[in-house]
Amino acid sequence: MTAKIAYGDIEVGTELPTQTFPVTRATLVQYAGASGDFNPIHWNEKFAKEVGLPDVIAHGMFTMAEAIRVVTDWAGDPGAVVEYGVRFTKPVVVPNDEQGATIEVSGKVAAKLDDNRVRVDLTVKSAGQKVLGMSRAVVQLA
Amino acid sequence: MALDQSFVGRSYPPTDPYEVGREKIREFAQAVGDTNPAYTDPEAAKALGHSDVIAPPTFVFAITFKAAAQVTTDPQLGLDYSRVVHGDQKFAYTRPVRAGDRLRVTSTIEAIKSMAGNEILDIRGEVHDEAGEHVVTAWTKLVARGADATEGEA
């Protein structure tokens, strides 16, 4: 249950390949079904605006799921993720058009830990704004 | 009204087992657009050392959040859930969740705080398999926005 990346090959500051993830209204409906989170702020524009949001917003847990893909794609084995945490700081607003929104995720090794583990800090943005804070994963390397 | 501090440390009974299915994992992986074969192909998962397909790291939230409803709907606690937003989320894994797991969640209230008119509730969900072995712990911070704090805010 360890990654294909060797601890010895990694230095603090090593960058993970940046990825961009699209999210449309259809994505949110699909995620609602798969996750069981049917909160109408994620699919009903009228409801979202009534509770003071600018528009329908993505599930925070959807954004969290996309962000860790930068780590799992890099590590090879998703089971190498031993810790993962985020703070939901800003919503990802998803307009009702074919483009929707995009979530841009970059990652960097911030610390080398004991037992061949590293801490990766993620930067997660949508429409130029950070949407997750304190987004960190601890990964077990080979 | 402020939440009762005496609830800090309270644990709720373990949930009935949730059986993790291969097709549910596939559905979740497709919903997040993740084509990693470890989620859908048992042979690919085995090549990585797992006994069956594994779930993406955040998959378990659906299970722990459902379990946390024991806390959020506890009439004695009296949380106004219509004002709740998700503040923070963290997971610590002993091993990945995998198909065939029968998982039970034990939810505990770790902290209750009042800040700037908001009520902040920290819930820890300990997830164990059928053998009683620890799989993952999920920490969920919920923020119940105070009536005054919501005026004029997005």
Short mmCIF file of C-alpha atoms in Angstrom, two decimals:
data_model
loop_
_atom_site.label_atom_id
_atom_site.label_comp_id
_atom_site.label_asym_id
_atom_site.label_seq_id
_atom_site.Cartn_x
_atom_site.Cartn_y
_atom_site.Cartn_z
CA MET A 1 0.00 0.00 0.00
CA THR A 2 2.67 2.46 -0.95
CA ALA A 3 3.25 4.78 -3.82
CA LYS A 4 5.35 4.26 -6.93
CA ILE A 5 7.33 7.37 -6.03
CA ALA A 6 10.49 6.82 -3.97
CA TYR A 7 10.97 8.96 -0.88
CA GLY A 8 14.63 9.39 -1.75
CA ASP A 9 13.78 10.97 -5.11
CA ILE A 10 11.65 13.68 -3.53
CA GLU A 11 12.76 16.98 -2.08
CA VAL A 12 10.93 19.70 -0.25
CA GLY A 13 9.60 21.93 -3.01
CA THR A 14 9.00 19.11 -5.51
CA GLU A 15 5.96 20.12 -7.52
CA LEU A 16 3.17 17.73 -8.46
CA PRO A 17 1.68 18.02 -11.95
CA THR A 18 -1.06 20.67 -11.94
CA GLN A 19 -4.51 19.57 -13.08
CA THR A 20 -7.73 21.34 -14.03
CA PHE A 21 -11.11 19.73 -13.38
CA PRO A 22 -14.33 20.87 -15.07
CA VAL A 23 -17.58 21.01 -13.12
CA THR A 24 -21.00 21.63 -14.66
CA ARG A 25 -24.54 21.40 -13.29
CA ALA A 26 -24.68 17.86 -14.69
CA THR A 27 -21.53 16.98 -12.71
CA LEU A 28 -23.19 18.19 -9.52
CA VAL A 29 -26.34 16.17 -10.12
CA GLN A 30 -24.22 13.08 -10.74
CA TYR A 31 -22.17 13.74 -7.59
CA ALA A 32 -25.34 14.31 -5.55
CA GLY A 33 -26.57 10.89 -6.57
CA ALA A 34 -23.27 9.12 -5.95
CA SER A 35 -22.64 10.77 -2.58
CA GLY A 36 -26.20 10.99 -1.29
CA ASP A 37 -25.88 14.74 -0.66
CA PHE A 38 -29.04 16.22 -2.17
CA ASN A 39 -28.82 19.67 -0.57
CA PRO A 40 -30.66 21.89 -3.12
CA ILE A 41 -27.96 24.59 -2.99
CA HIS A 42 -26.05 22.21 -5.31
CA TRP A 43 -28.71 21.95 -8.04
CA ASN A 44 -31.55 24.44 -7.48
CA GLU A 45 -30.66 27.99 -8.50
CA LYS A 46 -33.79 29.51 -7.00
CA PHE A 47 -33.14 27.88 -3.65
CA ALA A 48 -29.43 28.81 -3.68
CA LYS A 49 -30.26 32.47 -4.29
CA GLU A 50 -32.94 32.47 -1.60
CA VAL A 51 -30.34 31.47 0.99
CA GLY A 52 -28.01 34.24 -0.15
CA LEU A 53 -25.66 32.43 -2.52
CA PRO A 54 -24.74 34.02 -5.86
CA ASP A 55 -25.79 30.86 -7.76
CA VAL A 56 -25.66 27.08 -7.45
CA ILE A 57 -22.40 26.01 -5.77
CA ALA A 58 -20.43 22.77 -5.97
CA HIS A 59 -20.45 20.37 -3.03
CA GLY A 60 -17.41 21.14 -0.88
CA MET A 61 -16.78 17.41 -0.76
CA PHE A 62 -16.76 17.31 -4.57
CA THR A 63 -13.99 19.91 -4.63
CA MET A 64 -12.15 17.97 -1.92
CA ALA A 65 -12.46 14.79 -4.02
CA GLU A 66 -11.06 16.52 -7.13
CA ALA A 67 -8.15 18.14 -5.28
CA ILE A 68 -6.74 14.86 -3.95
CA ARG A 69 -6.59 13.46 -7.50
CA VAL A 70 -3.43 15.51 -8.01
CA VAL A 71 -1.91 13.46 -5.19
CA THR A 72 -3.36 10.03 -6.07
CA ASP A 73 -2.40 10.41 -9.76
CA TRP A 74 1.14 11.34 -8.71
CA ALA A 75 1.48 8.59 -6.10
CA GLY A 76 -0.05 5.88 -8.31
CA ASP A 77 -1.65 4.06 -5.38
CA PRO A 78 -4.56 6.01 -3.84
CA GLY A 79 -4.05 3.87 -0.74
CA ALA A 80 -0.80 5.76 -0.14
CA VAL A 81 -2.79 8.74 1.18
CA VAL A 82 -2.64 8.40 4.97
CA GLU A 83 -4.04 11.80 5.94
CA TYR A 84 -6.04 14.41 4.06
CA GLY A 85 -7.67 17.57 5.32
CA VAL A 86 -9.11 20.81 3.95
CA ARG A 87 -10.89 23.96 5.05
CA PHE A 88 -13.82 25.12 2.91
CA THR A 89 -13.12 28.82 2.51
CA LYS A 90 -15.02 29.93 -0.61
CA PRO A 91 -17.72 28.25 -2.70
CA VAL A 92 -17.14 27.06 -6.27
CA VAL A 93 -19.94 28.85 -8.15
CA VAL A 94 -21.29 26.79 -11.06
CA PRO A 95 -23.25 28.74 -13.70
CA ASN A 96 -25.99 27.07 -15.73
CA ASP A 97 -24.13 26.78 -19.04
CA GLU A 98 -22.06 24.21 -20.89
CA GLN A 99 -18.73 25.45 -19.54
CA GLY A 100 -19.72 25.50 -15.89
CA ALA A 101 -16.72 26.15 -13.65
CA THR A 102 -13.20 24.81 -13.40
CA ILE A 103 -11.21 23.78 -10.35
CA GLU A 104 -7.44 24.25 -10.69
CA VAL A 105 -5.26 22.21 -8.37
CA SER A 106 -1.51 22.41 -7.85
CA GLY A 107 0.55 20.68 -5.20
CA LYS A 108 3.99 20.90 -3.69
CA VAL A 109 5.93 18.76 -1.23
CA ALA A 110 6.06 20.94 1.87
CA ALA A 111 7.83 18.61 4.29
CA LYS A 112 9.61 15.28 4.47
CA LEU A 113 8.38 13.31 7.46
CA ASP A 114 9.51 10.12 9.22
CA ASP A 115 8.78 6.63 7.85
CA ASN A 116 9.09 7.66 4.17
CA ARG A 117 6.12 9.99 4.40
CA VAL A 118 5.80 13.45 2.89
CA ARG A 119 3.35 16.26 3.41
CA VAL A 120 1.89 17.73 0.23
CA ASP A 121 0.26 21.16 0.34
CA LEU A 122 -2.40 21.78 -2.28
CA THR A 123 -3.51 25.07 -3.81
CA VAL A 124 -7.09 24.85 -5.04
CA LYS A 125 -8.63 27.69 -7.04
CA SER A 126 -11.74 28.46 -9.04
CA ALA A 127 -12.31 31.66 -11.01
CA GLY A 128 -8.95 32.91 -9.73
CA GLN A 129 -9.86 32.59 -6.06
CA LYS A 130 -8.68 30.08 -3.49
CA VAL A 131 -11.61 27.84 -2.60
CA LEU A 132 -9.89 25.50 -0.14
CA GLY A 133 -7.56 26.48 2.67
CA MET A 134 -5.19 24.35 4.75
CA SER A 135 -5.43 21.71 2.06
CA ARG A 136 -2.86 19.10 3.02
CA ALA A 137 -2.21 15.43 2.49
CA VAL A 138 0.30 13.06 4.07
CA VAL A 139 1.46 10.43 1.60
CA GLN A 140 3.31 7.16 2.21
CA LEU A 141 6.08 6.90 -0.38
CA ALA A 142 8.16 3.88 -1.30
CA MET B 1 -28.98 29.81 21.88
CA ALA B 2 -25.54 28.48 22.69
CA LEU B 3 -25.08 24.72 22.45
CA ASP B 4 -24.67 22.91 25.76
CA GLN B 5 -20.96 22.46 26.54
CA SER B 6 -21.75 19.35 28.58
CA PHE B 7 -22.18 17.47 25.26
CA VAL B 8 -18.43 17.67 24.61
CA GLY B 9 -17.00 14.16 24.82
CA ARG B 10 -20.35 12.48 24.26
CA SER B 11 -20.20 9.39 22.03
CA TYR B 12 -23.12 7.89 20.19
CA PRO B 13 -23.71 4.16 19.66
CA PRO B 14 -21.94 2.57 16.64
CA THR B 15 -24.05 2.56 13.49
CA ASP B 16 -25.33 -0.59 11.81
CA PRO B 17 -22.74 -1.85 9.31
CA TYR B 18 -22.52 -0.18 5.90
CA GLU B 19 -21.45 -2.71 3.28
CA VAL B 20 -19.13 -1.17 0.70
CA GLY B 21 -20.02 -2.41 -2.80
CA ARG B 22 -17.79 -2.47 -5.87
CA GLU B 23 -20.48 -0.80 -7.97
CA LYS B 24 -21.00 1.97 -5.40
CA ILE B 25 -17.27 2.71 -5.52
CA ARG B 26 -17.40 2.71 -9.34
CA GLU B 27 -20.38 5.10 -9.27
CA PHE B 28 -18.53 7.47 -6.94
CA ALA B 29 -15.31 7.35 -8.99
CA GLN B 30 -17.28 8.10 -12.16
CA ALA B 31 -19.07 11.00 -10.46
CA VAL B 32 -15.74 12.64 -9.64
CA GLY B 33 -14.35 11.73 -13.08
CA ASP B 34 -11.52 9.63 -11.66
CA THR B 35 -10.42 6.79 -13.94
CA ASN B 36 -7.79 5.30 -11.58
CA PRO B 37 -8.16 1.52 -12.15
CA ALA B 38 -7.63 0.81 -8.43
CA TYR B 39 -11.27 1.92 -7.97
CA THR B 40 -12.83 -0.31 -10.63
CA ASP B 41 -10.52 -3.19 -11.58
CA PRO B 42 -9.87 -5.81 -8.87
CA GLU B 43 -6.73 -7.01 -10.68
CA ALA B 44 -5.29 -3.48 -10.80
CA ALA B 45 -6.07 -3.07 -7.11
CA LYS B 46 -4.38 -6.40 -6.33
CA ALA B 47 -1.29 -5.33 -8.26
CA LEU B 48 -1.05 -2.45 -5.76
CA GLY B 49 -1.37 -4.84 -2.82
CA HIS B 50 -5.08 -4.43 -2.06
CA SER B 51 -7.37 -7.45 -1.70
CA ASP B 52 -10.16 -5.82 -3.74
CA VAL B 53 -10.96 -2.48 -5.38
CA ILE B 54 -10.43 0.44 -3.02
CA ALA B 55 -12.50 3.59 -2.62
CA PRO B 56 -11.29 7.13 -3.38
CA PRO B 57 -10.07 8.89 -0.22
CA THR B 58 -13.20 10.97 0.34
CA PHE B 59 -15.71 8.19 -0.40
CA VAL B 60 -16.11 7.36 3.30
CA PHE B 61 -17.56 10.80 4.02
CA ALA B 62 -20.99 9.66 2.82
CA ILE B 63 -20.90 7.03 5.57
CA THR B 64 -19.48 9.17 8.37
CA PHE B 65 -21.74 12.12 7.58
CA LYS B 66 -24.82 9.93 7.69
CA ALA B 67 -23.61 8.64 11.04
CA ALA B 68 -23.08 12.21 12.25
CA ALA B 69 -26.81 12.79 11.83
CA GLN B 70 -27.12 11.07 15.21
CA VAL B 71 -25.41 14.18 16.58
CA THR B 72 -26.84 16.89 14.34
CA THR B 73 -30.44 15.72 14.84
CA ASP B 74 -30.10 14.96 18.56
CA PRO B 75 -33.06 16.94 19.96
CA GLN B 76 -31.23 17.33 23.28
CA LEU B 77 -28.32 19.08 21.54
CA GLY B 78 -30.72 21.33 19.64
CA LEU B 79 -28.55 22.29 16.66
CA ASP B 80 -30.35 24.47 14.07
CA TYR B 81 -29.32 22.42 11.06
CA SER B 82 -30.83 24.84 8.54
CA ARG B 83 -27.99 27.24 9.41
CA VAL B 84 -25.17 24.72 9.19
CA VAL B 85 -22.29 24.89 6.71
CA HIS B 86 -19.33 22.53 6.39
CA GLY B 87 -16.23 24.25 7.77
CA ASP B 88 -13.37 21.75 7.72
CA GLN B 89 -12.93 18.10 6.85
CA LYS B 90 -10.07 15.77 7.66
CA PHE B 91 -9.38 12.05 7.34
CA ALA B 92 -6.66 9.84 8.84
CA TYR B 93 -6.45 6.38 7.33
CA THR B 94 -5.07 3.16 8.78
CA ARG B 95 -5.89 1.59 5.41
CA PRO B 96 -8.06 2.50 2.43
CA VAL B 97 -11.75 1.56 2.41
CA ARG B 98 -12.30 -1.38 0.05
CA ALA B 99 -15.12 -3.33 -1.51
CA GLY B 100 -16.61 -5.89 0.84
CA ASP B 101 -15.91 -3.84 3.98
CA ARG B 102 -18.71 -3.77 6.51
CA LEU B 103 -18.08 -0.50 8.31
CA ARG B 104 -19.45 0.85 11.57
CA VAL B 105 -19.06 4.47 12.65
CA THR B 106 -18.86 5.73 16.20
CA SER B 107 -19.47 9.48 16.39
CA THR B 108 -18.16 11.63 19.21
CA ILE B 109 -18.58 15.35 19.88
CA GLU B 110 -15.01 16.62 20.20
CA ALA B 111 -15.65 20.31 20.74
CA ILE B 112 -18.35 22.95 20.90
CA LYS B 113 -17.35 26.59 20.54
CA SER B 114 -19.09 29.92 20.09
CA MET B 115 -17.30 32.41 17.87
CA ALA B 116 -18.65 35.71 16.52
CA GLY B 117 -22.23 34.58 16.98
CA ASN B 118 -21.61 31.24 15.27
CA GLU B 119 -21.78 27.83 16.90
CA ILE B 120 -18.93 25.52 15.92
CA LEU B 121 -19.31 21.77 16.36
CA ASP B 122 -16.46 19.29 15.88
CA ILE B 123 -17.53 15.69 15.32
CA ARG B 124 -15.11 12.76 15.15
CA GLY B 125 -16.25 9.61 13.35
CA GLU B 126 -14.22 6.47 14.05
CA VAL B 127 -14.70 3.88 11.32
CA HIS B 128 -14.03 0.21 12.09
CA ASP B 129 -14.42 -2.92 10.00
CA GLU B 130 -16.24 -6.10 10.93
CA ALA B 131 -13.17 -7.48 12.71
CA GLY B 132 -13.14 -4.35 14.87
CA GLU B 133 -9.97 -3.03 13.20
CA HIS B 134 -9.64 0.72 12.68
CA VAL B 135 -9.95 1.83 9.04
CA VAL B 136 -10.23 5.62 9.08
CA THR B 137 -11.13 8.51 11.35
CA ALA B 138 -13.07 11.46 9.93
CA TRP B 139 -13.18 14.87 11.60
CA THR B 140 -16.01 17.13 10.50
CA LYS B 141 -16.29 20.76 11.59
CA LEU B 142 -19.79 22.19 11.23
CA VAL B 143 -20.54 25.88 11.61
CA ALA B 144 -24.07 26.95 12.52
CA ARG B 145 -24.28 30.57 11.45
CA GLY B 146 -25.83 32.82 14.04
CA ALA B 147 -29.01 34.68 13.11
CA ASP B 148 -27.19 38.02 13.35
CA ALA B 149 -24.11 36.86 11.47
CA THR B 150 -25.98 35.96 8.27
CA GLU B 151 -27.46 39.37 7.53
CA GLY B 152 -26.15 40.74 4.29
CA GLU B 153 -23.61 37.95 3.77
CA ALA B 154 -23.26 35.77 0.72
#
